[in-house]
Short mmCIF file of C-alpha atoms in Angstrom, two decimals:
data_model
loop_
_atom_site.label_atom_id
_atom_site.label_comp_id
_atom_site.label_asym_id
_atom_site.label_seq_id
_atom_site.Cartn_x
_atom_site.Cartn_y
_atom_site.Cartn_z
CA UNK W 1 -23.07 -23.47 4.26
CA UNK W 2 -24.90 -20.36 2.70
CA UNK W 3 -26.86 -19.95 6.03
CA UNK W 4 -23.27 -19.50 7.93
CA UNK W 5 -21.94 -17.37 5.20
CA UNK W 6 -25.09 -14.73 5.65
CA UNK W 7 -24.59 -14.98 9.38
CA UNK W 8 -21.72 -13.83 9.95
CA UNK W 9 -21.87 -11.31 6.88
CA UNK W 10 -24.89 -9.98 9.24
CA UNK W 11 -22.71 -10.19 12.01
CA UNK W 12 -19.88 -7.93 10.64
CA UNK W 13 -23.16 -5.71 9.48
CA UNK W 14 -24.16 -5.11 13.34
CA UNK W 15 -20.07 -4.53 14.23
CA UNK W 16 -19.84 -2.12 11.45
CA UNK W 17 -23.28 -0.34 12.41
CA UNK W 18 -22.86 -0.38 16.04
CA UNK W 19 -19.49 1.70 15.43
CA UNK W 20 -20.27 3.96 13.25
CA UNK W 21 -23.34 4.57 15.32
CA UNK W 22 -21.03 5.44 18.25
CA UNK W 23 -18.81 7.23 15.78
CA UNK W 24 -22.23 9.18 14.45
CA UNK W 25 -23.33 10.37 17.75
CA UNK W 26 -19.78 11.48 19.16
CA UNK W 27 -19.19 13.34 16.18
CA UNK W 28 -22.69 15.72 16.09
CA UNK W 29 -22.16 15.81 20.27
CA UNK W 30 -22.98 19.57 20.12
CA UNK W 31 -23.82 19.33 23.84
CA UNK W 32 -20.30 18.51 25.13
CA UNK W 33 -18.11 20.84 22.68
CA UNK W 34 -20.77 23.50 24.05
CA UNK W 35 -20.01 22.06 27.64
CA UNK W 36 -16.39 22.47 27.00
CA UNK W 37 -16.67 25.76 26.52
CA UNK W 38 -17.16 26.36 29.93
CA UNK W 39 -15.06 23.55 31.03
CA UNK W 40 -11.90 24.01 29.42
CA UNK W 41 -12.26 28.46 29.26
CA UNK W 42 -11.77 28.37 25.51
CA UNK W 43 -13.56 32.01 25.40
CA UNK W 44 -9.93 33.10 27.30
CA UNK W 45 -8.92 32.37 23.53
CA UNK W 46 -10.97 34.42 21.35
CA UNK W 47 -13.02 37.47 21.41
CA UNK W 48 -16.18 35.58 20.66
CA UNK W 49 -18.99 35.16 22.59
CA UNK W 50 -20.17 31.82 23.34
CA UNK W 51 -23.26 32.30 20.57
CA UNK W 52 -20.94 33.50 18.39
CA UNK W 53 -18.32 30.33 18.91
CA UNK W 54 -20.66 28.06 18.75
CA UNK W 55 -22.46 29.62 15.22
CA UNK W 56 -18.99 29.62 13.97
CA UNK W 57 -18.92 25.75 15.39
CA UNK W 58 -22.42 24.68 13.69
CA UNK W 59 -20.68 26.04 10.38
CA UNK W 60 -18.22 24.18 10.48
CA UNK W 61 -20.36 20.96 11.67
CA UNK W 62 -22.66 21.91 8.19
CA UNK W 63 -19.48 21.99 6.15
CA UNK W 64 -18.36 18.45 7.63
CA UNK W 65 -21.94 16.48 7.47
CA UNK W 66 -23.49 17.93 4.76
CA UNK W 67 -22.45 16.28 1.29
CA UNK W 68 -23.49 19.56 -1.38
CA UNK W 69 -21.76 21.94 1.07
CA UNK W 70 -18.41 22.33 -1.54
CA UNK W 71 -16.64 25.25 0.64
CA UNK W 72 -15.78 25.72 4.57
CA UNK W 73 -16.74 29.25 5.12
CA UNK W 74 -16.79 30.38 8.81
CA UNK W 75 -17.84 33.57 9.82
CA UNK W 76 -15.35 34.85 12.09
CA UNK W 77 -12.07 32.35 11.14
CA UNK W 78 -10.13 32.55 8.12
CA UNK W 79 -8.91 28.96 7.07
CA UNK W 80 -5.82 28.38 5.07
CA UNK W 81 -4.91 26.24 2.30
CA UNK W 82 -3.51 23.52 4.73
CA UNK W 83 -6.55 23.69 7.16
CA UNK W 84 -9.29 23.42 3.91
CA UNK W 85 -7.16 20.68 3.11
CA UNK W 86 -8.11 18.85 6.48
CA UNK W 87 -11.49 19.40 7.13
CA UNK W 88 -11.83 18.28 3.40
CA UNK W 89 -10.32 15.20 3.97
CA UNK W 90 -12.09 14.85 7.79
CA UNK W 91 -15.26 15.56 5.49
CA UNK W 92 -14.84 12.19 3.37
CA UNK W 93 -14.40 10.67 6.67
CA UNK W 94 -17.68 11.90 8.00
CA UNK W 95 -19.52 10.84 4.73
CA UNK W 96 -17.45 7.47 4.56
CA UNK W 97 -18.97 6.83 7.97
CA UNK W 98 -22.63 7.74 7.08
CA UNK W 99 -22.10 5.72 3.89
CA UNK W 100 -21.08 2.62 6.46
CA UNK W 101 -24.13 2.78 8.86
CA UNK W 102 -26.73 3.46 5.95
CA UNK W 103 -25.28 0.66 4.10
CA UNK W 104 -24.79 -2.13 7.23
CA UNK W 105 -28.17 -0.95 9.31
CA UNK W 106 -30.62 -2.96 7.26
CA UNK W 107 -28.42 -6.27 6.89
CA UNK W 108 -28.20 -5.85 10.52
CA UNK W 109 -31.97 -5.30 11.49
CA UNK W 110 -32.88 -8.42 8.71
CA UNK W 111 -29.67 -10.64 10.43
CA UNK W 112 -31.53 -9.62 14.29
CA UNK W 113 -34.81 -10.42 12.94
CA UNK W 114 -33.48 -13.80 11.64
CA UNK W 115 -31.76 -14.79 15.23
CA UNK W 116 -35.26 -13.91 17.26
CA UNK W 117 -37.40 -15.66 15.06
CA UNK W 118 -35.00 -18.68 15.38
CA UNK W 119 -34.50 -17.85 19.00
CA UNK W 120 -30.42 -17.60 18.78
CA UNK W 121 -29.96 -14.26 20.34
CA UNK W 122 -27.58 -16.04 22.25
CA UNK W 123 -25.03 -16.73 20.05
CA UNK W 124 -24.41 -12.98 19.84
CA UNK W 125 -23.05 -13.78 23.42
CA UNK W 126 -19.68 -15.12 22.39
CA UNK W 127 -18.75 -12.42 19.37
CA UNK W 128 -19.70 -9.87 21.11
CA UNK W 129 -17.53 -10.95 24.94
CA UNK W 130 -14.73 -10.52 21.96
CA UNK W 131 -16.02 -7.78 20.60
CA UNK W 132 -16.27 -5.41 23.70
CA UNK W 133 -12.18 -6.06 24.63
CA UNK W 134 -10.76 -4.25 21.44
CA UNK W 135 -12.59 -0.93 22.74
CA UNK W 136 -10.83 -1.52 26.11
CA UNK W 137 -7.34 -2.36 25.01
CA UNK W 138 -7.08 0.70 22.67
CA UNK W 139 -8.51 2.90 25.31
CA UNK W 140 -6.11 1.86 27.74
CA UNK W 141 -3.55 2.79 25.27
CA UNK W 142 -5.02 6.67 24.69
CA UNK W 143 -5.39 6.67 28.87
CA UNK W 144 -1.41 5.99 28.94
CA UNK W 145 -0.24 8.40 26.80
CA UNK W 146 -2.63 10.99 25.30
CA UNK W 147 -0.42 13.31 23.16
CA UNK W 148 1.09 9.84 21.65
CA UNK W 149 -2.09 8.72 20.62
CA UNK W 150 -3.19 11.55 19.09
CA UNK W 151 -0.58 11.50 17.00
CA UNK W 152 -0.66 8.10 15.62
CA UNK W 153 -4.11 8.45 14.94
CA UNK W 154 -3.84 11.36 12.79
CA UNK W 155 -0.74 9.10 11.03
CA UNK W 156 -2.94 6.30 10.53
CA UNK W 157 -6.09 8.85 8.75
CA UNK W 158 -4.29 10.91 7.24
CA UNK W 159 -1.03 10.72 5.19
CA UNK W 160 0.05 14.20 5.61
CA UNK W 161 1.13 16.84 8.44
CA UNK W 162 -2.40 19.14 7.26
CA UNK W 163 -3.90 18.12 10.72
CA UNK W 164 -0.68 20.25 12.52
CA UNK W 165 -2.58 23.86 12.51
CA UNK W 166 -0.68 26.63 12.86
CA UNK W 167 -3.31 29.28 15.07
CA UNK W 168 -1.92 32.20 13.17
CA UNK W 169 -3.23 31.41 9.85
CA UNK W 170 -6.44 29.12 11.23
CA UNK W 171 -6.98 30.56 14.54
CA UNK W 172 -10.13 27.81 14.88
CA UNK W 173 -7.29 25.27 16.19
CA UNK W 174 -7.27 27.71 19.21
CA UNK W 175 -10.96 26.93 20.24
CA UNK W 176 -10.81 23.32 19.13
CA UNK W 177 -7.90 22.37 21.56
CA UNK W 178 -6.53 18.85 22.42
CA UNK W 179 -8.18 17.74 25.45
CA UNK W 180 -11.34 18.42 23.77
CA UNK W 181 -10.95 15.70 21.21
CA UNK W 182 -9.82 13.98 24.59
CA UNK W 183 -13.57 14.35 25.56
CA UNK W 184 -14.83 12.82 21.97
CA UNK W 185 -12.63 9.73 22.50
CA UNK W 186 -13.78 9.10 25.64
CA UNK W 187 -17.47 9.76 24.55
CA UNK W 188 -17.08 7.34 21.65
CA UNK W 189 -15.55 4.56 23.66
CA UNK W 190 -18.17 4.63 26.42
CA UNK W 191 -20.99 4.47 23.48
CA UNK W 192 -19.51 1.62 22.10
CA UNK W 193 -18.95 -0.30 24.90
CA UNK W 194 -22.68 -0.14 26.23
CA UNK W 195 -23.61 -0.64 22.32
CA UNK W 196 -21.30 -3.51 22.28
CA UNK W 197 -22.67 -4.85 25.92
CA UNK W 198 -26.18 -4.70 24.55
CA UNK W 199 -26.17 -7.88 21.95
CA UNK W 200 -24.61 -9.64 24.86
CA UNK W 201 -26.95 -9.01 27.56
CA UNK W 202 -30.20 -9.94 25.58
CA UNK W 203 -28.30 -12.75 24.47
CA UNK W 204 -28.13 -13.75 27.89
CA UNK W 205 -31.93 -12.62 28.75
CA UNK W 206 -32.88 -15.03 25.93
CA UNK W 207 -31.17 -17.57 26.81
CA UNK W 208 -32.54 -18.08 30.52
CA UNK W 209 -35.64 -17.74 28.39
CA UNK W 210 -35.00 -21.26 27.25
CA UNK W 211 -36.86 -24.10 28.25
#
């Protein structure tokens, strides 16, 4: 009974750190805001250069991930009341995340260990076949309607309208447009998906190992 109760307590462990890994790794993807620069002409909407966006971008990564960093101070965007407001609360998102993985990585490594040494990587199979459709259905929703999404995913995180920028008073919105975030999503669900497809396949590789 205790031995089922710890198992799937480690299971929910690797869920919880395989997301906010893929959550982790979407959210520092320097390389593909700095690729959207050139893909989506967001240097049509500033002065900047692209050095210059993207130091402006790091400061506001630095203000996001790091936990003694009080104040969002960018060098060449003012930020308003309402728009401090939402990177503060975006910020307590960030560090709720880290929190997550640093707390759920070692239950997860001990609960792996536990299932090799006993040789049951392959009941990860099962969990994980579920595991791997929730990714897929919400997707499918975001691929439908974008804009709708969006929207409802702000309403769910946040319980006021401090996400709707206005670009005259925090001009940043105009660099950090929609379809950019559309990249992140897209990003995070293909992470998860192979993260999620991982416990499954050497589920199955161990258990062809079988005798």
């Amino acid at each position: 009974m205790k031995n089922n109760w710890l198992e799937r307590v480690g299971l929910i462990c690797l869920l919880l750190t395989l997301l906010t890994l893929a959550i982790t790794l979407t959210i520092n993807a320097r390389w593909l805001y700095q690729f959207d620069i050139g893909q989506l002409d967001l240097l049509d909407y500033t002065t900047l250069s692209e050095k210059e966006l993207l130091h402006n971008f790091d400061q506001l990564m630095r203000y996001l991930n790091v936990p003694w960093v009080e104040s969002l101070q960018m060098t060449d965007f003012p930020v308003s009341t309402s728009g401090a407001k939402h990177f503060y609360e975006v910020k307590r998102l960030f560090l709720l995340n880290y929190g997550l993985l640093l707390v759920t990585v070692i239950p997860s490594v001990l609960y792996l260990r536990h299932l090799i040494k006993q040789k049951r990587l392959w009941t990860l199979i099962q969990p994980f076949r579920i595991a791997v459709v929730a990714p897929i259905v919400v997707a499918f929703m975001m691929a439908v309607n974008f804009d709708r999404f969006f929207i409802l995913f702000h309403g769910v995180l946040f319980n006021n309208d401090a996400w709707i920028f206005d670009p005259m008073t925090d001009p940043i919105i105009n660099v950090l447009p929609e379809t950019f975030f559309l990249h992140c999503f897209i990003l995070f669900f293909v992470l998860l998906e192979l993260f999620y497809f991982l416990p499954m396949y050497f589920g199955k590789r161990a258990l062809k190992k079988e005798p």
